[in-house]
mmCIF file of C-alpha atoms in Angstrom:
data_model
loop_
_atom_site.group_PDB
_atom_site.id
_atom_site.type_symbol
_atom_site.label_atom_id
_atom_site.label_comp_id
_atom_site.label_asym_id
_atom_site.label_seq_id
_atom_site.Cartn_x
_atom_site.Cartn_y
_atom_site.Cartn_z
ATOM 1 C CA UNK A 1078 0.000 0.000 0.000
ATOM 2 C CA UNK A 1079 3.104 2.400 1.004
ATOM 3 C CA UNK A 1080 4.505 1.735 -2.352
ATOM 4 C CA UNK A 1081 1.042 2.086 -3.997
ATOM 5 C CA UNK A 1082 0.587 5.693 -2.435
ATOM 6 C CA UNK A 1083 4.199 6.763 -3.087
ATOM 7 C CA UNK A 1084 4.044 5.990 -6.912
ATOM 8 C CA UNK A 1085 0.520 7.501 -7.006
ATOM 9 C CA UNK A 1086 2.401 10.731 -5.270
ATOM 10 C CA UNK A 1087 5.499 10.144 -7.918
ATOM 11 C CA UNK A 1088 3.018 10.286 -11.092
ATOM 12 C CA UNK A 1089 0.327 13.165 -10.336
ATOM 13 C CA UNK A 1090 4.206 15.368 -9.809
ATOM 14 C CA UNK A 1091 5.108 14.345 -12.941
ATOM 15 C CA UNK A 1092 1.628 15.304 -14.034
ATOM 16 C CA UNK A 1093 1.705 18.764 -12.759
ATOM 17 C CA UNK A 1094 5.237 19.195 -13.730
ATOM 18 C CA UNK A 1095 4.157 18.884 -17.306
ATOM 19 C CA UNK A 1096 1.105 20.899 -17.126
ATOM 20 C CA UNK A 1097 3.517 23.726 -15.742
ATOM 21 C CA UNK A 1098 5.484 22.771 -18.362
ATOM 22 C CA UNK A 1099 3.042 23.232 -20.883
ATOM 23 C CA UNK A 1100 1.499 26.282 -19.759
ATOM 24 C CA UNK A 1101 4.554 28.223 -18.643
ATOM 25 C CA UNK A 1102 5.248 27.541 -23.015
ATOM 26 C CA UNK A 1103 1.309 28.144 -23.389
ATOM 27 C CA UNK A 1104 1.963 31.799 -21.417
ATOM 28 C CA UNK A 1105 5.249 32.415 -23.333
ATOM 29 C CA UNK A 1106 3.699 32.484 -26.651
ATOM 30 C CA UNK A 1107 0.951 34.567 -25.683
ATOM 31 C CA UNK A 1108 3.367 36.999 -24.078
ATOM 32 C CA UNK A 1109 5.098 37.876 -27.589
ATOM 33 C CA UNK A 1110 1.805 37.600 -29.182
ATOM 34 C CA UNK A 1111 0.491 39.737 -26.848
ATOM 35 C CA UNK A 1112 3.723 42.145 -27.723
ATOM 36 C CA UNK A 1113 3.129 41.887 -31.031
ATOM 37 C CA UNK A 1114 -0.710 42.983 -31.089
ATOM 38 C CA UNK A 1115 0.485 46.020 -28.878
ATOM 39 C CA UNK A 1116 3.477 46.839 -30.865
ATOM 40 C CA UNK A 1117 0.595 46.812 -34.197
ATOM 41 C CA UNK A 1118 -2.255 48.677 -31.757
ATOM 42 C CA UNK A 1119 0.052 51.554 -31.647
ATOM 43 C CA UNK A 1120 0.873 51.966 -34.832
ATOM 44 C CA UNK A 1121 -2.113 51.540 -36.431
ATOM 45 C CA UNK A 1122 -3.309 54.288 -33.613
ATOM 46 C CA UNK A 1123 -0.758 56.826 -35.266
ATOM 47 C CA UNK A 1124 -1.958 55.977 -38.387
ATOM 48 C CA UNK A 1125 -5.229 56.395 -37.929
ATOM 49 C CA UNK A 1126 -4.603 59.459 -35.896
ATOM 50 C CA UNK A 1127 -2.632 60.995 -38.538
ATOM 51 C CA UNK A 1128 -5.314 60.416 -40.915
ATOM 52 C CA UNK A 1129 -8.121 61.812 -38.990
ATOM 53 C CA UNK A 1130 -5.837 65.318 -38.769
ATOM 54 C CA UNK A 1131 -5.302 65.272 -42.338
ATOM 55 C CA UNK A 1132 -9.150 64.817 -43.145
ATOM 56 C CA UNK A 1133 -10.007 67.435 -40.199
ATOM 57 C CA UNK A 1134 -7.942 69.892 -42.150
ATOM 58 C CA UNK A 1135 -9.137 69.452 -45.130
ATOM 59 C CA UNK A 1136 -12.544 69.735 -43.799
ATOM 60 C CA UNK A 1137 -11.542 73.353 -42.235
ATOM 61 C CA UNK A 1138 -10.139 74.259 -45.401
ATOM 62 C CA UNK A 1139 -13.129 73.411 -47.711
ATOM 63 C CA UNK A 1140 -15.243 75.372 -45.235
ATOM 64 C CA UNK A 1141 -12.707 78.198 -44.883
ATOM 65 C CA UNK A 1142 -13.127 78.486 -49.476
ATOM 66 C CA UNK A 1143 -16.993 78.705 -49.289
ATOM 67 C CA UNK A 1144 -17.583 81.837 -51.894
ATOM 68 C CA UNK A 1145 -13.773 82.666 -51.933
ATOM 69 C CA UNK A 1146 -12.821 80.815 -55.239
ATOM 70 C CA UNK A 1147 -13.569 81.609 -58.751
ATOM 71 C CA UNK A 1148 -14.762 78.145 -60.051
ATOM 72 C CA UNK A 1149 -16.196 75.464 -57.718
ATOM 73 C CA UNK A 1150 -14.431 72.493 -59.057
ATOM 74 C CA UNK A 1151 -11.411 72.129 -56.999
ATOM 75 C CA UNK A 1152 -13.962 72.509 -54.039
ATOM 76 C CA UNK A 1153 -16.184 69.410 -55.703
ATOM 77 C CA UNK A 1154 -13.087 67.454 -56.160
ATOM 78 C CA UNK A 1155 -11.742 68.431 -52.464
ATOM 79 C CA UNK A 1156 -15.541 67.395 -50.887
ATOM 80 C CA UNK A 1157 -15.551 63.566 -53.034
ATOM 81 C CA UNK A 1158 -11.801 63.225 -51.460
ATOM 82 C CA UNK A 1159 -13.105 63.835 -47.701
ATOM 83 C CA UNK A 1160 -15.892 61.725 -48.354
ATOM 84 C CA UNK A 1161 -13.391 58.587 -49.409
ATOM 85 C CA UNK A 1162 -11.825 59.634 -46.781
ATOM 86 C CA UNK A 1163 -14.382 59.632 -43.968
ATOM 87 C CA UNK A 1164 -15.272 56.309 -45.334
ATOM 88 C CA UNK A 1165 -11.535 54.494 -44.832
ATOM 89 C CA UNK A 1166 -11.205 56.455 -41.306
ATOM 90 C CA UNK A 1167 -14.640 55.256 -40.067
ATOM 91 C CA UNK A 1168 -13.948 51.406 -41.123
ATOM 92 C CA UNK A 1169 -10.291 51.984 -39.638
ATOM 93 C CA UNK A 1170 -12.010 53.526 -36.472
ATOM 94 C CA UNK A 1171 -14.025 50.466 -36.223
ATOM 95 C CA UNK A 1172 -11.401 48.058 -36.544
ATOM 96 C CA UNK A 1173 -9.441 49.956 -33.599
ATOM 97 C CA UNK A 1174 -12.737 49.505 -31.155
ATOM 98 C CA UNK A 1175 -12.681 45.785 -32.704
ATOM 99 C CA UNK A 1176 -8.969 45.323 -31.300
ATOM 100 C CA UNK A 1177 -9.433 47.145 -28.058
ATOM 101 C CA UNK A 1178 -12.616 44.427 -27.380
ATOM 102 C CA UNK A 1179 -10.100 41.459 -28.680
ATOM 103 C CA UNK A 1180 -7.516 42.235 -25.983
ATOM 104 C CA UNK A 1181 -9.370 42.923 -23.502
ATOM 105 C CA UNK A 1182 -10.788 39.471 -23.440
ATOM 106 C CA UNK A 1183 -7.339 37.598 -23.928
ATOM 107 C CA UNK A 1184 -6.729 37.801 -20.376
ATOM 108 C CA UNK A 1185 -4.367 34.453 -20.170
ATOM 109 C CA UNK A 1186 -5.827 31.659 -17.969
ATOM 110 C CA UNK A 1187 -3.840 30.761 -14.870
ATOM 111 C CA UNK A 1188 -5.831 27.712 -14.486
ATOM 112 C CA UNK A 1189 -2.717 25.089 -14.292
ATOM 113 C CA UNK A 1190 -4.943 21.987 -15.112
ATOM 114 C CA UNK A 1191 -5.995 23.960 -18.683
ATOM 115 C CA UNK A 1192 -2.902 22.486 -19.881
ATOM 116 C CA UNK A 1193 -2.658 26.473 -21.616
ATOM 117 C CA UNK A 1194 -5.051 25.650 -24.038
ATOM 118 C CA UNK A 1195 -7.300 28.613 -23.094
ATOM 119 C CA UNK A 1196 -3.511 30.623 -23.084
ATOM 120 C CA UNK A 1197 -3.051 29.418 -26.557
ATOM 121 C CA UNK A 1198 -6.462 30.364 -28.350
ATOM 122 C CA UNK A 1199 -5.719 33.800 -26.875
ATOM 123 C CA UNK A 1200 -2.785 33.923 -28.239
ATOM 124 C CA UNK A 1201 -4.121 32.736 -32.025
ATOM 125 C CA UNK A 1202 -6.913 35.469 -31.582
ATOM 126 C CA UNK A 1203 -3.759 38.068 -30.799
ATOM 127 C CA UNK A 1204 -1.770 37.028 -33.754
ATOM 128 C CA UNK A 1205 -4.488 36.578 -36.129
ATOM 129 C CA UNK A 1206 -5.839 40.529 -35.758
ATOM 130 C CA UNK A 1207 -4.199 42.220 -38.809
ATOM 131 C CA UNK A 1208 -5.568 45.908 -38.590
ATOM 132 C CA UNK A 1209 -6.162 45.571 -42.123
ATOM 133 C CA UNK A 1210 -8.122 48.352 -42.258
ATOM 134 C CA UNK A 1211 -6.070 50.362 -40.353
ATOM 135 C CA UNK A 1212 -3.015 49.989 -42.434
ATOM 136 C CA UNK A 1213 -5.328 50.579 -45.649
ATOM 137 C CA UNK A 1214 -5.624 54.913 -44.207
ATOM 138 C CA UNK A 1215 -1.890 55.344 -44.091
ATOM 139 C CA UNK A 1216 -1.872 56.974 -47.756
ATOM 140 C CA UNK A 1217 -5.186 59.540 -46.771
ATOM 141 C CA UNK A 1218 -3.201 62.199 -46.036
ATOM 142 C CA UNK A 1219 -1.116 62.527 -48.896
ATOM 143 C CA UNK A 1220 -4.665 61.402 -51.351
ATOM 144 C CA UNK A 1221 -6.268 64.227 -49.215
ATOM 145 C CA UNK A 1222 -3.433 66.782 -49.731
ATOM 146 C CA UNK A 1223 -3.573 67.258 -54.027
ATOM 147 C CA UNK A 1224 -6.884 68.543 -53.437
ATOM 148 C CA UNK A 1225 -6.448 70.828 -50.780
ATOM 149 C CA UNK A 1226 -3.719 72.267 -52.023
ATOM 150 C CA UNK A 1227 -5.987 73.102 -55.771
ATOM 151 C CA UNK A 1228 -8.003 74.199 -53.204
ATOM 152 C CA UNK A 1229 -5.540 76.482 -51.214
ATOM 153 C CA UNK A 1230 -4.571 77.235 -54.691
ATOM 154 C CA UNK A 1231 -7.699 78.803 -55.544
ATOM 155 C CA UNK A 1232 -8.188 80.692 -52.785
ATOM 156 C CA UNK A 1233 -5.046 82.147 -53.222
ATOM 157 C CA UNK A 1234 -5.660 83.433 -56.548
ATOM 158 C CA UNK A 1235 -9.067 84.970 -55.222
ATOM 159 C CA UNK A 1236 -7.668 86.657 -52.898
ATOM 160 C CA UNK A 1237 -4.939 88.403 -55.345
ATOM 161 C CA UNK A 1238 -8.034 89.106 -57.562
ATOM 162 C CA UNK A 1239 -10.112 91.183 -54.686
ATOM 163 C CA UNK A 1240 -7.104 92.400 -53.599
ATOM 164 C CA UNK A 1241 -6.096 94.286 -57.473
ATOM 165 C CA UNK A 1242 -9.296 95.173 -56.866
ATOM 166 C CA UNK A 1243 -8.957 96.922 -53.849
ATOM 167 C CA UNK A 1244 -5.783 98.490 -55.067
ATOM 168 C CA UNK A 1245 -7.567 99.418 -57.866
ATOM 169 C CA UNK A 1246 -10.734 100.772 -56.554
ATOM 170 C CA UNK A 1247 -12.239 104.320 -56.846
ATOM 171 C CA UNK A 1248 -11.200 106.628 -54.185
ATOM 172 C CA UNK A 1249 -12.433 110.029 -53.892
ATOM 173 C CA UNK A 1250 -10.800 112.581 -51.669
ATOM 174 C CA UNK A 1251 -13.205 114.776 -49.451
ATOM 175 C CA UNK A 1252 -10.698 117.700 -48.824
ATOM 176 C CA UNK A 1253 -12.804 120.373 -47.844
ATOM 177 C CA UNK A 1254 -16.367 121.738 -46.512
ATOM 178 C CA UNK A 1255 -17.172 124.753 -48.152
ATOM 179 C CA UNK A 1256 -18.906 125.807 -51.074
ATOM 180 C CA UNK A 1257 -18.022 127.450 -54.386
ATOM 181 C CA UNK A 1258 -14.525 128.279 -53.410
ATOM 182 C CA UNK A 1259 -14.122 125.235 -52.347
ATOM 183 C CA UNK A 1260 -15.271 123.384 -55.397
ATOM 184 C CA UNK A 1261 -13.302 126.046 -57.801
ATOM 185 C CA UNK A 1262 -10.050 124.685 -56.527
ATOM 186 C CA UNK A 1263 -10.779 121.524 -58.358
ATOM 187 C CA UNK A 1264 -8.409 119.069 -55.825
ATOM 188 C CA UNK A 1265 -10.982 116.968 -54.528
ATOM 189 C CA UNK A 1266 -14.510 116.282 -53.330
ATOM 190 C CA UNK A 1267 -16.151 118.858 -50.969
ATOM 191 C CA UNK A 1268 -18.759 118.814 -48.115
ATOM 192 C CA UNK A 1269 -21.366 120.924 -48.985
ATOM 193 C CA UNK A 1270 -23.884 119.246 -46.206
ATOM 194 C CA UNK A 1271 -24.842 122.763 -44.575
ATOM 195 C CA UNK A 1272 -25.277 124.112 -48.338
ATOM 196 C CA UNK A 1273 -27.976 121.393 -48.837
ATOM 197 C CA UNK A 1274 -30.009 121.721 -45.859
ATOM 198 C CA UNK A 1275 -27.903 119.366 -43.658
ATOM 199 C CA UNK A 1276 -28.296 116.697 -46.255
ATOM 200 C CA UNK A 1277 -25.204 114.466 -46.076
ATOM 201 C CA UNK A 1278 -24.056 115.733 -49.451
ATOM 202 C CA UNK A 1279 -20.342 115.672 -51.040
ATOM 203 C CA UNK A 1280 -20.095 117.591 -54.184
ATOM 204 C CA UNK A 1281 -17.502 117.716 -57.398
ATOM 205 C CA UNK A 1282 -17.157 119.970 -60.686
ATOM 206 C CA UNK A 1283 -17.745 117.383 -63.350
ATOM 207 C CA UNK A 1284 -14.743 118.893 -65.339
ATOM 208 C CA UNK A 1285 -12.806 118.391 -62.119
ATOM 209 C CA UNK A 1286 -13.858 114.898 -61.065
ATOM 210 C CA UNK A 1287 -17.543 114.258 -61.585
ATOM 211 C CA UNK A 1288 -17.224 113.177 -65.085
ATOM 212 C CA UNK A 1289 -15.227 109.620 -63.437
ATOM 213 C CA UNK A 1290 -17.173 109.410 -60.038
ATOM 214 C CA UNK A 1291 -19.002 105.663 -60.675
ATOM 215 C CA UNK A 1292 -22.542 105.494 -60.551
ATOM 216 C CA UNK A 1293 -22.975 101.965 -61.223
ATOM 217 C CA UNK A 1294 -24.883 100.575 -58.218
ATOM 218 C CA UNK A 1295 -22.925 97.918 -56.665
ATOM 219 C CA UNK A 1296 -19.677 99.652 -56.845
ATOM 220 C CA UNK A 1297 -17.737 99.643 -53.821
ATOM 221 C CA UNK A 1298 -15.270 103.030 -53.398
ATOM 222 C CA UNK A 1299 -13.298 104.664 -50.827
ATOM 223 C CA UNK A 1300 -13.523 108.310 -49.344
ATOM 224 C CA UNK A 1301 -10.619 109.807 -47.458
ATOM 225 C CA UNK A 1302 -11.099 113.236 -45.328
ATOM 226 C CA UNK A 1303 -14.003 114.395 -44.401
ATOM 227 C CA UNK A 1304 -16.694 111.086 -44.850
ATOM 228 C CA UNK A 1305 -13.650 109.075 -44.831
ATOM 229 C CA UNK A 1306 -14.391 105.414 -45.374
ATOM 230 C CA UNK A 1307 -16.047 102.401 -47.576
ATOM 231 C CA UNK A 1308 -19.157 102.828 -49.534
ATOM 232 C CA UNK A 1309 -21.340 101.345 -51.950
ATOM 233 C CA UNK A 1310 -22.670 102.838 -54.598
ATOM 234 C CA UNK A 1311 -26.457 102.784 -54.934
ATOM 235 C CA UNK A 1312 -27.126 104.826 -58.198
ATOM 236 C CA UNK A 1313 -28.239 108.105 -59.074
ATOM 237 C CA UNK A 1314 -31.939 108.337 -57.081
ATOM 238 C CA UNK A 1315 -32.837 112.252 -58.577
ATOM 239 C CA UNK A 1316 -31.411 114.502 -61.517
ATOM 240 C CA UNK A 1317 -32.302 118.195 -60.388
ATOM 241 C CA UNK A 1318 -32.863 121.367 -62.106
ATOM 242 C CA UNK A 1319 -31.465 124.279 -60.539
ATOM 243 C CA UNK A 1320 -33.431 126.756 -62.565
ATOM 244 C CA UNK A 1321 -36.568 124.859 -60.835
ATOM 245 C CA UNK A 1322 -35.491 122.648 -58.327
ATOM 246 C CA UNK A 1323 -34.811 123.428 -54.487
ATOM 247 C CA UNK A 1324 -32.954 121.994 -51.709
ATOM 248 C CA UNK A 1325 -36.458 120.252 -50.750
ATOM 249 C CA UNK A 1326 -36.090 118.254 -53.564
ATOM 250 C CA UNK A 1327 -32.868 116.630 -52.652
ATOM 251 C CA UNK A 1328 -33.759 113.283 -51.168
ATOM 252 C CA UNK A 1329 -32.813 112.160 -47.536
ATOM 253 C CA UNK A 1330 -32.412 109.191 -45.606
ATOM 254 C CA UNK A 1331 -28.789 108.311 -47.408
ATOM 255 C CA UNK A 1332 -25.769 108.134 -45.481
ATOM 256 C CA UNK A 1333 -24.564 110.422 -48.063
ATOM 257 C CA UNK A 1334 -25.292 111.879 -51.359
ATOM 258 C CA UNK A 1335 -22.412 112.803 -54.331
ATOM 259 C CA UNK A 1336 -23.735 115.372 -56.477
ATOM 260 C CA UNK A 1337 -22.022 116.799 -59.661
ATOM 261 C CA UNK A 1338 -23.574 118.666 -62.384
ATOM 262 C CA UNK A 1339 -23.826 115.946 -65.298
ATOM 263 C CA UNK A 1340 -21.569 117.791 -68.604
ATOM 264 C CA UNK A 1341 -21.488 120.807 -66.668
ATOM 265 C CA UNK A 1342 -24.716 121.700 -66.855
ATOM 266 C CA UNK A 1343 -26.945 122.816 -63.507
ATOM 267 C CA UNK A 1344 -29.552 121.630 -65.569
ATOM 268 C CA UNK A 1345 -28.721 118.130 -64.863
ATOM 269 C CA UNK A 1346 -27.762 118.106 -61.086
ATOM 270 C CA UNK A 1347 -27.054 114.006 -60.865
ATOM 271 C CA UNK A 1348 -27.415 113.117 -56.851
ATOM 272 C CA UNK A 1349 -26.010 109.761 -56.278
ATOM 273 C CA UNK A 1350 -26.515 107.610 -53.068
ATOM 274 C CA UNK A 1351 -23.504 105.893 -51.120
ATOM 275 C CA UNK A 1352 -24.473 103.644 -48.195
ATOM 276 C CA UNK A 1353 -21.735 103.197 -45.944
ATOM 277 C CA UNK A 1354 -20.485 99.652 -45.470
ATOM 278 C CA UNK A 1355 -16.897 100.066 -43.059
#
C-alpha cells in the first residue's frame, strides 16, 4: 500500500510538472503575441490618428473656401476626397474599437490543469488581428493633400483678384467743406452738407472729377477726409434742375449723397446715393 501511495504521489508530480510545463510555453507564446498585437495597436493608432488630422484639415479648409474661389471644381473634387476619406477612417475607427474588445478578453488563464489551451487560443486570436483596415488609411493624407492644395490654390488666386481690386478701386478725396470756393479749386470732393439743408451731401465739378465718379450701383469706393471710409454705390436716385429745383427736392435718408452737375450743366444736377459699409 506504502509503495502504492508513493508511486501515485510520484506520477500526479510528474503530471503537474508537465502541465507547468506546458502552460509556462502556453503563457510564453501569448506573451510575444500579446507584444506583437500592442506593438501593431500603436501603430495603427498613429496611423489612424494621422489620418483623422489630415481629413479634419481638409474639412476646415473646404469650409474656410466657401464663396472665396472663382470656379467650384477644386472645391467638388476636395468634398468627393473627404468623403473617401471619412469612409476608410470610419472602417479603420471600427477596426481599432474591434482590437481594443479582442484584448481585452485575452486575459491568459492561470488555471494550471488547462494544460494552456485557453492561453493558446488567446494567443491565435492576438496574432491573427491584422488591422487591415487600419493599415489601408496610411496613404489619406497625402490622397487628401492634391486637393487641398488646388483648393488652397484657388483661394489664393481669389484673394490676389479682390485684392487688385482693392488696389484698384475708386477713391475720392473729401478735402474740404465749403462751397463754391471750395469746389473752384478743383483738388478733390467737398462737403457741402450745410449748403444742402444738412443733407449728407459731397459735391464735385464734373470737369474736375464728376465726369469719373461711378454710378454703377454695386460699386464699392473709398472716401478719405471728411466722410472718410467704404461705400457702396447705390445709383443716381434724382437729376435736379437748378433753374426749378430746391434743396427740398434733394432726397434724404442716405448716409450720403455725391452730387455733380452731369456735362457741366446745372440743368442736370445728378445726386447719387452711397451707403456706408466700413
Amino acid at each position: 500500500m506504502i509503495v502504492a501511495a508513493i508511486t501515485l504521489v510520484l506520477v500526479l508530480a510528474v503530471i503537474l510538472v508537465v502541465r507547468a510545463v506546458s502552460l509556462a510555453a502556453a503563457q510564453s507564446e501569448y506573451d510575444a503575441a500579446a507584444a506583437a498585437f500592442q506593438s501593431d495597436q500603436a501603430a495603427a493608432v498613429r496611423t489612424v490618428t494621422d489620418g483623422e488630422t489630415a481629413l479634419e484639415d481638409a474639412i476646415a479648409t473646404l469650409a474656410a473656401s466657401e464663396g472665396k474661389v472663382f470656379t467650384e471644381q477644386p472645391r467638388l473634387e476636395l468634398a468627393d476626397a473627404i468623403d473617401i476619406a471619412t469612409t476608410r477612417l470610419s472602417a479603420a475607427a471600427q477596426e481599432l474599437t474591434t482590437a481594443e474588445s479582442t484584448a481585452a478578453s485575452s486575459a491568459a488563464s492561470t488555471t494550471l490543469f488547462e494544460m494552456g489551451v485557453g492561453v493558446r487560443d488567446d494567443a491565435r486570436a492576438l496574432s491573427a488581428f491584422d488591422f487591415g483596415a487600419a493599415n489601408g488609411v496610411d496613404g489619406v493624407a497625402e490622397d487628401l493633400a492634391v486637393p487641398v492644395a488646388a483648393v488652397t490654390a484657388a483661394m489664393a488666386e481669389w484673394q490676389a483678384e479682390q485684392d487688385r481690386i482693392l488696389r484698384e478701386r475708386y477713391t475720392n478725396n473729401v478735402h474740404a467743406t465749403g462751397w463754391t470756393p471750395e469746389l473752384d479749386q478743383c483738388i478733390g470732393s467737398v462737403d457741402v452738407t450745410a449748403h444742402y439743408q444738412d443733407v449728407p451731401t459731397i459735391a464735385e465739378h464734373w470737369s474736375c472729377g464728376g465726369k469719373d465718379f461711378p454710378d454703377d450701383a454695386g460699386t464699392v469706393i473709398t472716401l478719405t477726409g471728411v466722410h472718410a471710409g467704404t461705400y457702396r454705390v447705390d445709383g443716381i436716385v434724382v437729376m435736379l434742375n437748378a433753374d426749378r429745383d430746391s434743396t427740398a427736392d434733394i432726397p434724404r435718408g442716405y448716409d450720403l449723397l455725391y452730387q455733380t452737375c452731369q456735362n457741366g450743366q446745372s440743368s442736370t444736377m445728378s445726386f447719387t446715393a452711397l451707403t456706408k459699409i466700413a
